[in-house]
mmCIF file of C-alpha atoms in Angstrom:
data_model
loop_
_atom_site.group_PDB
_atom_site.id
_atom_site.type_symbol
_atom_site.label_atom_id
_atom_site.label_comp_id
_atom_site.label_asym_id
_atom_site.label_seq_id
_atom_site.Cartn_x
_atom_site.Cartn_y
_atom_site.Cartn_z
ATOM 1 C CA MET I 1 2.239 26.277 2.221
ATOM 2 C CA SER I 2 2.957 22.608 2.869
ATOM 3 C CA ARG I 3 2.167 20.446 5.876
ATOM 4 C CA LEU I 4 4.791 18.084 7.365
ATOM 5 C CA LEU I 5 3.792 14.450 7.876
ATOM 6 C CA SER I 6 5.280 12.085 10.448
ATOM 7 C CA ILE I 7 6.349 8.549 9.520
ATOM 8 C CA GLU I 8 4.875 5.727 11.627
ATOM 9 C CA PRO I 9 6.099 2.137 11.911
ATOM 10 C CA LEU I 10 3.891 -0.260 9.957
ATOM 11 C CA THR I 11 1.928 -2.457 12.359
ATOM 12 C CA LYS I 12 -1.199 -4.542 11.816
ATOM 13 C CA GLU I 13 -3.109 -2.553 14.416
ATOM 14 C CA ALA I 14 -2.229 0.909 13.095
ATOM 15 C CA PHE I 15 -2.862 -0.065 9.459
ATOM 16 C CA ALA I 16 -6.143 -1.970 10.099
ATOM 17 C CA PRO I 17 -8.478 0.896 9.027
ATOM 18 C CA PHE I 18 -6.842 0.836 5.579
ATOM 19 C CA GLY I 19 -6.367 -2.899 4.912
ATOM 20 C CA SER I 20 -4.021 -5.695 5.953
ATOM 21 C CA VAL I 21 -0.300 -5.975 6.615
ATOM 22 C CA ILE I 22 1.248 -8.902 4.740
ATOM 23 C CA GLU I 23 4.176 -10.482 6.582
ATOM 24 C CA ALA I 24 5.297 -13.884 7.817
ATOM 25 C CA ASP I 25 3.193 -13.992 10.987
ATOM 26 C CA PRO I 26 4.034 -17.027 13.157
ATOM 27 C CA ALA I 27 0.389 -17.159 14.298
ATOM 28 C CA SER I 28 -0.700 -17.971 10.734
ATOM 29 C CA MET I 29 2.051 -20.542 10.024
ATOM 30 C CA ARG I 30 1.325 -24.180 9.285
ATOM 31 C CA PHE I 31 3.557 -26.884 7.846
ATOM 32 C CA ILE I 32 2.727 -28.337 4.421
ATOM 33 C CA ASN I 33 4.478 -30.541 1.842
ATOM 34 C CA GLY I 34 5.415 -33.221 4.333
ATOM 35 C CA GLY I 35 6.765 -30.680 6.811
ATOM 36 C CA ASN I 36 9.238 -29.148 4.325
ATOM 37 C CA THR I 37 7.411 -25.868 3.801
ATOM 38 C CA GLU I 38 6.088 -23.250 6.178
ATOM 39 C CA ARG I 39 2.865 -21.740 4.856
ATOM 40 C CA PHE I 40 1.794 -18.383 6.268
ATOM 41 C CA HIS I 41 -1.884 -18.762 5.547
ATOM 42 C CA ALA I 42 -4.527 -16.201 4.502
ATOM 43 C CA LEU I 43 -2.537 -13.051 5.284
ATOM 44 C CA ALA I 44 -4.886 -10.888 3.194
ATOM 45 C CA ARG I 45 -7.854 -11.347 0.895
ATOM 46 C CA ALA I 46 -8.254 -9.868 -2.567
ATOM 47 C CA ASP I 47 -11.604 -8.063 -2.818
ATOM 48 C CA VAL I 48 -12.972 -7.314 -6.290
ATOM 49 C CA THR I 49 -16.413 -6.426 -7.529
ATOM 50 C CA GLY I 50 -18.096 -5.983 -10.907
ATOM 51 C CA GLU I 51 -19.211 -8.191 -13.755
ATOM 52 C CA GLY I 52 -16.247 -9.705 -15.589
ATOM 53 C CA ALA I 53 -13.787 -8.742 -12.843
ATOM 54 C CA GLY I 54 -10.833 -10.961 -12.008
ATOM 55 C CA VAL I 55 -7.742 -10.947 -9.820
ATOM 56 C CA ILE I 56 -4.338 -10.562 -11.483
ATOM 57 C CA ILE I 57 -0.739 -10.790 -10.224
ATOM 58 C CA ASN I 58 1.816 -8.248 -11.460
ATOM 59 C CA ILE I 59 5.359 -7.082 -10.803
ATOM 60 C CA PHE I 60 5.748 -3.320 -10.375
ATOM 61 C CA ARG I 61 9.239 -1.759 -10.368
ATOM 62 C CA GLY I 62 9.123 1.444 -8.331
ATOM 63 C CA GLN I 63 11.779 4.114 -8.773
ATOM 64 C CA PRO I 64 12.983 5.732 -5.551
ATOM 65 C CA ARG I 65 11.381 9.008 -4.522
ATOM 66 C CA ALA I 66 13.464 12.062 -3.593
ATOM 67 C CA PHE I 67 12.967 13.399 -0.064
ATOM 68 C CA PRO I 68 11.598 15.562 1.300
ATOM 69 C CA TYR I 69 8.687 14.434 -0.879
ATOM 70 C CA ALA I 70 5.546 16.498 -1.561
ATOM 71 C CA VAL I 71 2.332 14.469 -1.499
ATOM 72 C CA THR I 72 0.059 16.311 -3.907
ATOM 73 C CA MET I 73 -2.398 13.552 -4.786
ATOM 74 C CA MET I 74 -3.990 10.317 -3.635
ATOM 75 C CA GLU I 75 -5.823 7.579 -5.498
ATOM 76 C CA ARG I 76 -8.264 4.800 -4.726
ATOM 77 C CA HIS I 77 -9.690 1.787 -6.484
ATOM 78 C CA PRO I 78 -13.452 1.484 -5.886
ATOM 79 C CA LEU I 79 -13.806 -1.898 -7.570
ATOM 80 C CA GLY I 80 -10.941 -3.861 -6.012
ATOM 81 C CA SER I 81 -8.332 -4.129 -3.300
ATOM 82 C CA GLN I 82 -4.661 -3.798 -4.215
ATOM 83 C CA SER I 83 -1.740 -5.501 -2.466
ATOM 84 C CA PHE I 84 1.969 -4.650 -2.596
ATOM 85 C CA SER I 85 4.618 -7.142 -1.414
ATOM 86 C CA PRO I 86 8.293 -6.195 -1.824
ATOM 87 C CA LEU I 87 10.688 -8.617 -3.476
ATOM 88 C CA ASP I 88 13.979 -6.820 -2.771
ATOM 89 C CA ASP I 89 13.989 -6.670 1.061
ATOM 90 C CA ARG I 90 14.187 -2.860 0.976
ATOM 91 C CA PRO I 91 12.138 -0.550 3.190
ATOM 92 C CA TRP I 92 9.368 1.439 1.510
ATOM 93 C CA LEU I 93 6.532 3.798 2.449
ATOM 94 C CA ALA I 94 2.786 3.143 2.473
ATOM 95 C CA VAL I 95 0.835 6.420 2.431
ATOM 96 C CA VAL I 96 -2.903 6.225 3.173
ATOM 97 C CA ALA I 97 -5.797 8.476 4.163
ATOM 98 C CA GLU I 98 -9.267 8.050 5.529
ATOM 99 C CA ASP I 99 -12.219 9.119 3.403
ATOM 100 C CA GLU I 100 -13.894 12.380 4.376
ATOM 101 C CA GLY I 101 -16.996 12.911 2.280
ATOM 102 C CA GLY I 102 -15.536 11.478 -0.920
ATOM 103 C CA ARG I 103 -12.070 12.983 -0.578
ATOM 104 C CA PRO I 104 -8.958 11.890 1.325
ATOM 105 C CA SER I 105 -8.165 13.321 4.751
ATOM 106 C CA SER I 106 -4.616 14.226 5.815
ATOM 107 C CA PRO I 107 -2.338 11.321 4.861
ATOM 108 C CA ARG I 108 -0.686 8.920 7.258
ATOM 109 C CA VAL I 109 2.751 7.561 6.346
ATOM 110 C CA PHE I 110 3.894 4.071 7.349
ATOM 111 C CA LEU I 111 7.471 2.818 7.075
ATOM 112 C CA ALA I 112 7.343 -0.800 5.935
ATOM 113 C CA SER I 113 10.313 -3.116 6.197
ATOM 114 C CA GLY I 114 11.413 -4.976 3.099
ATOM 115 C CA ARG I 115 9.627 -8.004 4.565
ATOM 116 C CA GLN I 116 6.238 -6.350 4.967
ATOM 117 C CA GLY I 117 3.585 -5.846 2.346
ATOM 118 C CA VAL I 118 0.132 -4.296 2.502
ATOM 119 C CA ASN I 119 -3.262 -4.996 1.023
ATOM 120 C CA TYR I 120 -5.085 -1.695 0.562
ATOM 121 C CA GLY I 121 -8.786 -2.295 1.070
ATOM 122 C CA ARG I 122 -11.188 -1.632 -1.768
ATOM 123 C CA ASN I 123 -11.894 2.118 -2.057
ATOM 124 C CA VAL I 124 -9.089 3.132 0.379
ATOM 125 C CA TRP I 125 -7.217 6.334 -0.463
ATOM 126 C CA HIS I 126 -3.484 5.738 -0.926
ATOM 127 C CA HIS I 127 -0.496 7.245 -2.671
ATOM 128 C CA PRO I 128 1.009 5.385 -5.639
ATOM 129 C CA LEU I 129 3.943 3.058 -4.926
ATOM 130 C CA MET I 130 6.678 4.775 -2.918
ATOM 131 C CA ALA I 131 10.069 3.073 -3.088
ATOM 132 C CA VAL I 132 12.941 4.656 -1.149
ATOM 133 C CA GLU I 133 16.722 4.519 -1.629
ATOM 134 C CA ALA I 134 16.744 2.300 -4.767
ATOM 135 C CA ALA I 135 14.514 0.899 -7.505
ATOM 136 C CA SER I 136 12.437 -1.878 -5.949
ATOM 137 C CA ASP I 137 10.276 -4.674 -7.305
ATOM 138 C CA PHE I 138 6.889 -5.571 -5.812
ATOM 139 C CA ILE I 139 4.396 -8.353 -6.420
ATOM 140 C CA VAL I 140 1.083 -6.530 -6.891
ATOM 141 C CA VAL I 141 -2.271 -8.303 -6.748
ATOM 142 C CA ASP I 142 -5.196 -6.283 -8.022
ATOM 143 C CA ARG I 143 -8.317 -6.243 -10.171
ATOM 144 C CA GLU I 144 -8.692 -6.363 -13.901
ATOM 145 C CA GLY I 145 -11.870 -6.058 -15.870
ATOM 146 C CA PRO I 146 -14.381 -3.539 -17.162
ATOM 147 C CA GLY I 147 -15.363 -0.435 -15.230
ATOM 148 C CA ASN I 148 -13.483 2.581 -13.914
ATOM 149 C CA ASN I 149 -11.329 1.322 -11.047
ATOM 150 C CA LEU I 150 -9.282 4.496 -10.516
ATOM 151 C CA GLU I 151 -10.228 7.713 -8.772
ATOM 152 C CA GLU I 152 -7.629 10.436 -8.183
ATOM 153 C CA PHE I 153 -7.724 13.438 -5.868
ATOM 154 C CA PHE I 154 -5.318 16.409 -5.932
ATOM 155 C CA TYR I 155 -4.772 18.377 -2.709
ATOM 156 C CA ASP I 156 -4.911 22.187 -2.780
ATOM 157 C CA GLU I 157 -1.764 22.304 -0.618
ATOM 158 C CA PRO I 158 0.891 19.558 -0.513
ATOM 159 C CA PHE I 159 1.807 17.459 2.495
ATOM 160 C CA VAL I 160 5.544 16.842 2.950
ATOM 161 C CA ILE I 161 7.203 13.577 3.918
ATOM 162 C CA PRO I 162 10.668 14.077 5.434
ATOM 163 C CA ALA I 163 13.545 11.757 4.616
ATOM 164 C CA PRO I 164 12.732 8.425 6.275
ATOM 165 C CA PHE I 165 16.363 7.714 7.238
#
């Protein structure tokens, strides 16, 4: 038996328990480079831990998921945060869950615009990258270094995400 999930709009307030929303927020804007550039400052902070750890910048190309989609697993990174910022101006889904005694609770699904990214907090349960409609590129900032920075959990029964559009 599967359980149907609802899709929520991605807002800073709703996503706060899981990390930060990354978007051009006018409240964080300041002019630099002689007034020729708008800088949206400190939208999220990378958080890594462990000896020899560093922060790296990647491009991930996510293939679109087929909907309805069965969420059967979640992952988390205990040693570092992980941010996803879309490059293609396409909507995508951020799927997260609170921790309940070392395992993820029922997932929450957020519909992000192609101009919104997220920074999953360190040790926050989330689903791997979920592009919709077309292959999509993302700038991903995360941790590299020694230590096991991946924990996966597989649900006994899947949760189902309906088609977002």
